Amino acid sequence: MSVEERDPLTGHKTTGHEWNGITELNTRVPRAVWWAIGITHVWALIIWILLPSWPLITTYTKGLLGVDQRELVQGEIQAGQRYRAYWEANLAAASLDEIRGEQALMDVVVASAPTLWGDNCAACHGMLGVGGPGFPNLTDDAWLWGGSDEAVLESIRVGINATHPDTRVSEMLAFGQLDVLTRDQIRAVAAYVQSLSGLANPNPEVRAEGQTIFEVNCTSCHGEDATGMNEVGAPNLTDEFWIYGGSDEAIFTSIHDGRRGWMPAWEGRLSEAQNKILALYLLDILPDAQ
Amino acid sequence: MINNLTVAERQWALVVLLVGGLIGLTMAAVGAGEPFGAHGFLVLFFCAALFFPVLSRLDEPEPSPHAGRSYYDDPIKVGIILAMVWAVIGMFFGLWVAYLLAWPDLTIDAPWASFGRLRPAHTTGVIFGFGGTALIATSFHVMQRTSRARLAGQFSPWFVLLGYQLFVLIAVSGYLMGVTQSKEYAEAEWYADLWLVVVWITYFVLYLRTLARRNEPHIYVANWYYMAFILIVAILHIFNNLALPVSWAGSRSYIVWSGVQDAMMQWWYGHNAVAFFLTAGFLGMLYYYLPKRAERPIYSYRLSILSFWGIVFFYVWAGSHHLHYTALPHWVQTLGMTFSVMLLVPSWATAANALMTLNGAWHKVRDDATLRFMMVAAIFYGLTTFEGSFLAIRGVNALSHYTDWTVAHVHAGALGWNALLIFGVVYAAVPVIWRRERMWSNRLIEWHFWLAVLGTVVYVLAMWNSGILQGLMWRTYTDAGTLQYPFIASVLAMNPYYVARAVGGTMFFVGTLIGIYNLWMTIRQAPAADMVADHPVSVRDEAGERGVPAE
Ligand code: HEM
Ligand code: HEM
């Protein structure tokens, strides 16, 4: 059908075509549309003149502003560094005690530590640093490698069983798997270990057997009194804090299969200033937060 | 339905299914024990499930010679039902993923049930299963009605519709088995991609042949949109998926593009999948069903031409806005940004053209939920394109990228525009195709409408809030110049929004189920209508036989 009609409602003519009952009005394109086309095109033109935009054969139009995203990013990174420069160098140079003494620096530590901790350490140690099975609680006084400023800084810097050349190395031997101890012996010594922190009260025979086994096999690392040895990262077995757990099963597994905790080295990934912020967070801020 | 095929077509179908079955068997044999072999069995079963019904009716009589003069609606019926089946499957996965983000333990301990596999099952299920099948079914409807011509042939429509189903089945089942190319919206592996090329070219040829038979002097604008959709998706699909299989007996392959070229190719594809799959094809739907339902002329023919060429031209430049602030050279990003903003005008002109078409029919919008579905879809289309152009500006993208703001934008489009439009179109088309007076229950359409709109609004508002909050938390600094929030704090802050999104998604899903129930009851119980006029008549026919009932 090809009869032009007039739409009674709008007064516009139709194009005269009809498809399955559908017709089209021949309404002119509203002026607002032409304006919008004009404005967006002018805007695009201005952007093209100002910014890198059109490809040429071997290069591209650089734009009057002469900007490039790589340089922009470099610039922003440097600006950020300049902004932090006032405290970063000071922190890196000072000892932890010196930092503790200077309120301005401690303010920086307080402000930036939670995020640094949350983004780097919380995945293993938890937001509050209390750890979980396999990951030690860092807010207590039971340190594997010592709780002095230097020891903590060093633990963070080189990691434990990590890839750093100076990494701390520690291992709980797999006494069962290596056939050093039988399963019964392990049960005995496990019971003895539990008795040290009052978790279990085995009968005297078993305890004596366990104690003998312990004195022969374990004291070299865990110490005569089983209170651990920071030099080899062996934990204190007489306190209430456990890395892997104090249940029969967990202790049996620790002794039978051995343990080899892994903590990444942070040197190269965190700056010296950041390392100090975290150490202070661990030593001063987190324990108070509990 | 099979009886409506000629005996020659039935034979031809048997041959094709036999070849397909043999290919499946071969795949199953060479890939035994691997996902490739599982896909072989899938192909085999798919072909067998079609082969035997056809075989058992091979000796039925030829269809009546009159049938050839009516519209061919059988594949449209099946297509609409399949689209709704995919809606349930795809949205079920979407809902699962949404609940999983709110309650991370809400899954079972199996590889296929992990987030990374469920998510592409969702996106592919809804976009390609639900959206794609609806596009194919409606295009068959629109091309016939606006050309006043029957589909060209009875075999190829089935080949396109069912072949496409096989593609989506292979794709979705593959993701659950871990088969993926890791290119978003193009995750399907090389053999599925090859198969889609065959199906898609058949689709395009079918469209051209049907248009060539048209009894109208002009081609209606909806057909331009559908053809742009088919043609450009073919080109995008082929270039983005060029890959070398590691072996002909396995599901691994390597894409020929690498590095930043691969990224650019991927997002050129990805963005234009949005442009031509979720926009151009759907505009084809809108341009037919909306004026038809409103019984109003298109507001402006000139505006539709202007917008068509504007959309087709500008969209193909815009893909690089997905790669702002990446290794992609700055100049490409500038081009993508500027073309995205220029794209806003034809997009809005289209939305305006649709809404202005409703002038004089607003009382119908008030009373008729079916038309209201389409109207709200057009509004969401306007909203989404405005938001898209805004997000494409580099400075804005710096805030929105990687956040839930993108997800909000996606679902404003996918739920508000694509899904609502499909529902409106289904409610408009089903009575026509099944020759019913009306849908079974208008009350249920109302319920569906409000659940869908409310669900969309809740979903989108939740994700806007969460996205902007996320973006701001990531860029807030302390006075010392260090980051204010650890990443995990932003994750925790998302939780309430994820819960809200799950609620919105549930509403949307329930609405969909109501819609399907209504559709089922319409097919079974709604009163039949006398629609003798709904069949092609050419000037030549008009004098002779009229009133041959469709089908
Ligand atoms: C019941 C309704 C739906 C729900 C609950 C839902 C939920 C989701 C969820 C949770 C995601 C993942 C977001 C993330 O990873 O953070 C997602 C992604 C997506 N959904 Fe949906 N969805 C629904 C319907 C749809 C529909 C109908 C479509 C398309 C027609 C769609 C298209 C997409 C797309 C394209 C993505 C990927 C977005 C991106 O990568 O940015 N969804 N959906
Ligand atoms: C003028 C039109 C549009 C423009 C300029 C546009 C622009 C954008 C931009 C800038 C992004 C974010 C890219 C990023 O930061 O990663 C995006 C994402 C997206 N948009 Fe649009 N958009 C438009 C319309 C639509 C429509 C109508 C839909 C229909 C559903 C849609 C679906 C999507 C999807 C699925 C994504 C997510 C892609 C991904 O997985 O990352 N867009 N769009």
CSV table of N, CA, C and O and ligand atoms in Angstrom, one decimal, chain B residues 87 90-101 115 119 122-128 130-131 184-185 267 274 278 282 403-404 406-408 410-411 413-416 418-419 422-423 459 463 498 501-502 504-510 512, ligand 1:
chain,number,residue,atom,x,y,z
B,87,ALA,N,15.6,-18.8,29.7
B,87,ALA,CA,15.5,-17.7,30.8
B,87,ALA,C,15.6,-18.4,32.1
B,87,ALA,O,16.3,-17.8,33.0
B,90,GLY,N,19.3,-19.8,32.6
B,90,GLY,CA,20.3,-18.7,32.7
B,90,GLY,C,20.1,-17.9,34.0
B,90,GLY,O,21.1,-17.6,34.7
B,91,MET,N,18.9,-17.6,34.3
B,91,MET,CA,18.7,-16.7,35.5
B,91,MET,C,18.8,-17.6,36.8
B,91,MET,O,19.2,-17.0,37.8
B,92,PHE,N,18.6,-18.9,36.7
B,92,PHE,CA,18.9,-19.7,37.9
B,92,PHE,C,20.4,-19.6,38.2
B,92,PHE,O,20.8,-19.4,39.4
B,93,PHE,N,21.2,-19.7,37.2
B,93,PHE,CA,22.7,-19.6,37.4
B,93,PHE,C,23.0,-18.2,38.0
B,93,PHE,O,23.8,-18.0,38.8
B,94,GLY,N,22.3,-17.2,37.4
B,94,GLY,CA,22.6,-15.8,37.8
B,94,GLY,C,22.2,-15.6,39.3
B,94,GLY,O,23.0,-15.0,40.1
B,95,LEU,N,21.1,-16.2,39.7
B,95,LEU,CA,20.6,-16.1,41.0
B,95,LEU,C,21.6,-16.9,42.0
B,95,LEU,O,22.0,-16.4,43.0
B,96,TRP,N,22.0,-18.0,41.5
B,96,TRP,CA,23.0,-18.8,42.3
B,96,TRP,C,24.3,-17.9,42.6
B,96,TRP,O,24.8,-17.8,43.7
B,97,VAL,N,24.8,-17.4,41.5
B,97,VAL,CA,26.0,-16.5,41.6
B,97,VAL,C,25.7,-15.4,42.5
B,97,VAL,O,26.6,-15.0,43.4
B,98,ALA,N,24.5,-14.8,42.5
B,98,ALA,CA,24.2,-13.6,43.3
B,98,ALA,C,24.2,-14.1,44.8
B,98,ALA,O,24.7,-13.4,45.7
B,99,TYR,N,23.6,-15.2,45.1
B,99,TYR,CA,23.5,-15.7,46.4
B,99,TYR,C,24.9,-16.1,46.9
B,99,TYR,O,25.3,-15.9,48.1
B,100,LEU,N,25.7,-16.6,46.0
B,100,LEU,CA,27.1,-17.0,46.3
B,100,LEU,C,27.9,-15.8,46.8
B,100,LEU,O,28.7,-15.9,47.7
B,101,LEU,N,27.7,-14.7,46.1
B,101,LEU,CA,28.5,-13.5,46.4
B,101,LEU,C,28.0,-12.9,47.8
B,101,LEU,O,28.8,-12.3,48.5
B,115,PHE,N,32.3,-20.6,41.6
B,115,PHE,CA,31.9,-19.3,41.0
B,115,PHE,C,32.4,-19.1,39.6
B,115,PHE,O,31.6,-18.7,38.7
B,119,ARG,N,29.5,-18.5,36.7
B,119,ARG,CA,29.3,-17.2,36.2
B,119,ARG,C,29.2,-17.2,34.7
B,119,ARG,O,28.2,-16.6,34.1
B,122,HIS,N,26.0,-18.5,33.6
B,122,HIS,CA,24.9,-17.5,33.7
B,122,HIS,C,24.9,-16.5,32.5
B,122,HIS,O,23.9,-16.4,31.8
B,123,THR,N,26.1,-15.9,32.2
B,123,THR,CA,26.1,-14.9,31.1
B,123,THR,C,25.7,-15.5,29.8
B,123,THR,O,25.0,-14.9,29.0
B,124,THR,N,26.3,-16.7,29.5
B,124,THR,CA,26.0,-17.3,28.2
B,124,THR,C,24.5,-17.8,28.2
B,124,THR,O,23.8,-17.6,27.2
B,125,GLY,N,24.1,-18.4,29.3
B,125,GLY,CA,22.7,-18.8,29.4
B,125,GLY,C,21.7,-17.7,29.1
B,125,GLY,O,20.7,-17.9,28.3
B,126,VAL,N,21.9,-16.6,29.7
B,126,VAL,CA,20.9,-15.5,29.5
B,126,VAL,C,21.2,-14.8,28.2
B,126,VAL,O,20.2,-14.5,27.4
B,127,ILE,N,22.4,-14.4,27.8
B,127,ILE,CA,22.6,-13.6,26.6
B,127,ILE,C,22.3,-14.5,25.4
B,127,ILE,O,21.5,-14.1,24.5
B,128,PHE,N,23.0,-15.6,25.3
B,128,PHE,CA,22.9,-16.4,24.1
B,128,PHE,C,21.7,-17.3,24.1
B,128,PHE,O,21.0,-17.5,23.1
B,130,PHE,N,18.8,-17.3,26.3
B,130,PHE,CA,17.5,-16.5,26.4
B,130,PHE,C,17.5,-15.5,25.3
B,130,PHE,O,16.5,-15.5,24.4
B,131,GLY,N,18.4,-14.5,25.3
B,131,GLY,CA,18.4,-13.4,24.3
B,131,GLY,C,18.5,-13.9,22.9
B,131,GLY,O,17.6,-13.5,22.0
B,184,GLU,N,35.7,-13.2,27.6
B,184,GLU,CA,34.4,-13.0,28.2
B,184,GLU,C,33.4,-12.9,27.0
B,184,GLU,O,33.6,-12.2,26.0
B,185,TYR,N,32.3,-13.6,27.2
B,185,TYR,CA,31.2,-13.7,26.2
B,185,TYR,C,31.6,-14.5,24.9
B,185,TYR,O,30.8,-14.6,24.0
B,267,TRP,N,37.6,-6.8,23.1
B,267,TRP,CA,36.6,-5.8,23.6
B,267,TRP,C,36.0,-5.1,22.4
B,267,TRP,O,34.9,-4.6,22.5
B,274,VAL,N,27.4,-6.4,22.7
B,274,VAL,CA,26.4,-5.6,23.3
B,274,VAL,C,25.6,-4.7,22.2
B,274,VAL,O,24.4,-4.6,22.2
B,278,LEU,N,22.7,-7.3,21.8
B,278,LEU,CA,21.7,-6.8,22.8
B,278,LEU,C,21.1,-5.5,22.4
B,278,LEU,O,20.2,-5.0,23.1
B,282,PHE,N,17.6,-6.2,19.3
B,282,PHE,CA,16.4,-5.9,20.2
B,282,PHE,C,15.7,-4.6,19.7
B,282,PHE,O,14.5,-4.5,19.8
B,403,THR,N,34.5,-2.1,39.4
B,403,THR,CA,33.5,-2.1,40.5
B,403,THR,C,32.2,-2.6,40.0
B,403,THR,O,31.9,-2.9,38.8
B,404,ASP,N,31.3,-2.7,41.0
B,404,ASP,CA,29.9,-3.2,40.7
B,404,ASP,C,29.1,-2.2,39.9
B,404,ASP,O,28.0,-2.5,39.5
B,406,THR,N,29.8,-1.3,37.0
B,406,THR,CA,29.7,-1.9,35.7
B,406,THR,C,28.5,-3.0,35.7
B,406,THR,O,27.7,-3.0,34.8
B,407,VAL,N,28.5,-3.7,36.8
B,407,VAL,CA,27.4,-4.7,36.9
B,407,VAL,C,26.0,-4.1,37.0
B,407,VAL,O,25.1,-4.6,36.4
B,408,ALA,N,26.0,-2.9,37.6
B,408,ALA,CA,24.7,-2.2,37.6
B,408,ALA,C,24.3,-1.8,36.2
B,408,ALA,O,23.2,-2.0,35.8
B,410,VAL,N,25.3,-3.1,33.4
B,410,VAL,CA,25.0,-4.3,32.7
B,410,VAL,C,23.5,-4.7,32.9
B,410,VAL,O,22.8,-5.0,31.9
B,411,HIS,N,23.1,-4.8,34.1
B,411,HIS,CA,21.8,-5.3,34.4
B,411,HIS,C,20.7,-4.3,34.2
B,411,HIS,O,19.5,-4.7,34.0
B,413,GLY,N,20.7,-2.6,31.6
B,413,GLY,CA,20.5,-3.0,30.2
B,413,GLY,C,19.9,-4.4,30.1
B,413,GLY,O,18.8,-4.6,29.4
B,414,ALA,N,20.5,-5.4,30.8
B,414,ALA,CA,20.1,-6.8,30.5
B,414,ALA,C,18.7,-7.1,31.1
B,414,ALA,O,17.9,-7.7,30.4
B,415,LEU,N,18.4,-6.6,32.3
B,415,LEU,CA,17.1,-6.8,32.9
B,415,LEU,C,16.1,-5.8,32.4
B,415,LEU,O,15.1,-6.1,31.8
B,416,GLY,N,16.4,-4.5,32.5
B,416,GLY,CA,15.5,-3.5,32.3
B,416,GLY,C,15.2,-3.3,30.8
B,416,GLY,O,14.0,-3.1,30.4
B,418,ASN,N,16.7,-5.6,27.9
B,418,ASN,CA,16.6,-6.8,27.1
B,418,ASN,C,15.4,-7.7,27.6
B,418,ASN,O,14.6,-8.1,26.9
B,419,ALA,N,15.5,-8.0,28.9
B,419,ALA,CA,14.6,-9.0,29.4
B,419,ALA,C,13.1,-8.5,29.4
B,419,ALA,O,12.2,-9.2,29.0
B,422,ILE,N,11.8,-8.6,25.9
B,422,ILE,CA,11.5,-10.0,25.5
B,422,ILE,C,10.1,-10.4,26.1
B,422,ILE,O,9.3,-10.9,25.4
B,423,PHE,N,9.9,-10.1,27.4
B,423,PHE,CA,8.7,-10.5,28.0
B,423,PHE,C,7.5,-9.8,27.3
B,423,PHE,O,6.5,-10.4,27.0
B,459,TYR,N,17.9,-4.4,42.1
B,459,TYR,CA,19.2,-4.9,41.7
B,459,TYR,C,20.1,-3.7,41.3
B,459,TYR,O,21.2,-3.6,41.8
B,463,MET,N,23.5,-2.2,43.2
B,463,MET,CA,24.8,-2.3,42.6
B,463,MET,C,25.4,-0.9,42.3
B,463,MET,O,26.6,-0.7,42.3
B,498,TYR,N,25.0,-7.0,48.3
B,498,TYR,CA,24.9,-8.3,47.6
B,498,TYR,C,23.6,-9.0,48.1
B,498,TYR,O,22.9,-9.6,47.3
B,501,ARG,N,20.8,-7.3,46.3
B,501,ARG,CA,20.8,-7.8,44.9
B,501,ARG,C,20.2,-9.2,44.7
B,501,ARG,O,19.4,-9.4,43.8
B,502,ALA,N,20.5,-10.0,45.7
B,502,ALA,CA,19.9,-11.4,45.6
B,502,ALA,C,18.4,-11.3,45.8
B,502,ALA,O,17.7,-12.0,45.1
B,504,GLY,N,16.5,-8.7,44.9
B,504,GLY,CA,15.9,-8.2,43.7
B,504,GLY,C,15.9,-9.2,42.6
B,504,GLY,O,15.0,-9.4,41.8
B,505,GLY,N,17.0,-10.0,42.5
B,505,GLY,CA,17.1,-11.0,41.5
B,505,GLY,C,16.0,-12.1,41.7
B,505,GLY,O,15.4,-12.6,40.8
B,506,THR,N,15.8,-12.4,43.0
B,506,THR,CA,14.7,-13.4,43.3
B,506,THR,C,13.4,-12.9,42.8
B,506,THR,O,12.6,-13.7,42.2
B,507,MET,N,13.1,-11.6,43.0
B,507,MET,CA,11.8,-11.1,42.5
B,507,MET,C,11.7,-11.2,41.0
B,507,MET,O,10.7,-11.6,40.5
B,508,PHE,N,12.8,-10.9,40.4
B,508,PHE,CA,12.8,-10.9,38.9
B,508,PHE,C,12.6,-12.4,38.4
B,508,PHE,O,11.8,-12.6,37.5
B,509,PHE,N,13.2,-13.3,39.1
B,509,PHE,CA,13.1,-14.7,38.8
B,509,PHE,C,11.7,-15.2,39.0
B,509,PHE,O,11.1,-15.9,38.1
B,510,VAL,N,11.1,-14.9,40.1
B,510,VAL,CA,9.7,-15.3,40.4
B,510,VAL,C,8.8,-14.8,39.3
B,510,VAL,O,7.9,-15.5,38.8
B,512,THR,N,9.5,-14.2,36.3
B,512,THR,CA,9.7,-15.0,35.1
B,512,THR,C,8.9,-16.3,35.1
B,512,THR,O,8.3,-16.7,34.2
C,1,HEM,C1,17.5,-13.2,37.9
C,1,HEM,C2,18.1,-12.3,37.3
C,1,HEM,C3,19.6,-12.1,37.3
C,1,HEM,C4,20.5,-12.2,38.4
C,1,HEM,C5,20.2,-12.5,39.9
C,1,HEM,C6,21.8,-11.9,37.9
C,1,HEM,C7,23.0,-12.0,38.7
C,1,HEM,C8,24.2,-11.8,38.2
C,1,HEM,C9,25.4,-11.8,39.0
C,1,HEM,C10,25.5,-12.1,40.5
C,1,HEM,C11,26.5,-11.6,38.2
C,1,HEM,C12,28.0,-11.6,38.6
C,1,HEM,C13,28.4,-10.2,39.0
C,1,HEM,C14,29.8,-10.2,39.5
C,1,HEM,O1,30.6,-11.0,39.1
C,1,HEM,O2,30.1,-9.4,40.4
C,1,HEM,C15,26.0,-11.3,36.9
C,1,HEM,C16,26.7,-11.0,35.8
C,1,HEM,C17,26.2,-10.8,34.5
C,1,HEM,N1,24.9,-10.9,34.1
C,1,HEM,FE1,23.3,-11.3,35.3
C,1,HEM,N2,21.7,-11.7,36.6
C,1,HEM,C18,20.4,-11.8,36.2
C,1,HEM,C19,19.9,-11.7,34.9
C,1,HEM,C20,20.7,-11.4,33.8
C,1,HEM,C21,20.1,-11.3,32.5
C,1,HEM,C22,18.7,-11.5,32.1
C,1,HEM,C23,21.2,-10.9,31.6
C,1,HEM,C24,21.3,-10.7,30.2
C,1,HEM,C25,20.3,-10.6,29.3
C,1,HEM,C26,22.4,-10.9,32.5
C,1,HEM,C27,23.6,-10.6,32.0
C,1,HEM,C28,24.8,-10.6,32.8
C,1,HEM,C29,26.1,-10.2,32.3
C,1,HEM,C30,26.4,-9.8,30.9
C,1,HEM,C31,27.0,-10.3,33.4
C,1,HEM,C32,28.5,-10.1,33.3
C,1,HEM,C33,28.7,-8.7,33.8
C,1,HEM,C34,30.2,-8.2,33.7
C,1,HEM,O3,31.1,-9.0,33.4
C,1,HEM,O4,30.4,-7.0,34.0
C,1,HEM,N3,22.0,-11.2,33.8
C,1,HEM,N4,24.6,-11.5,36.9
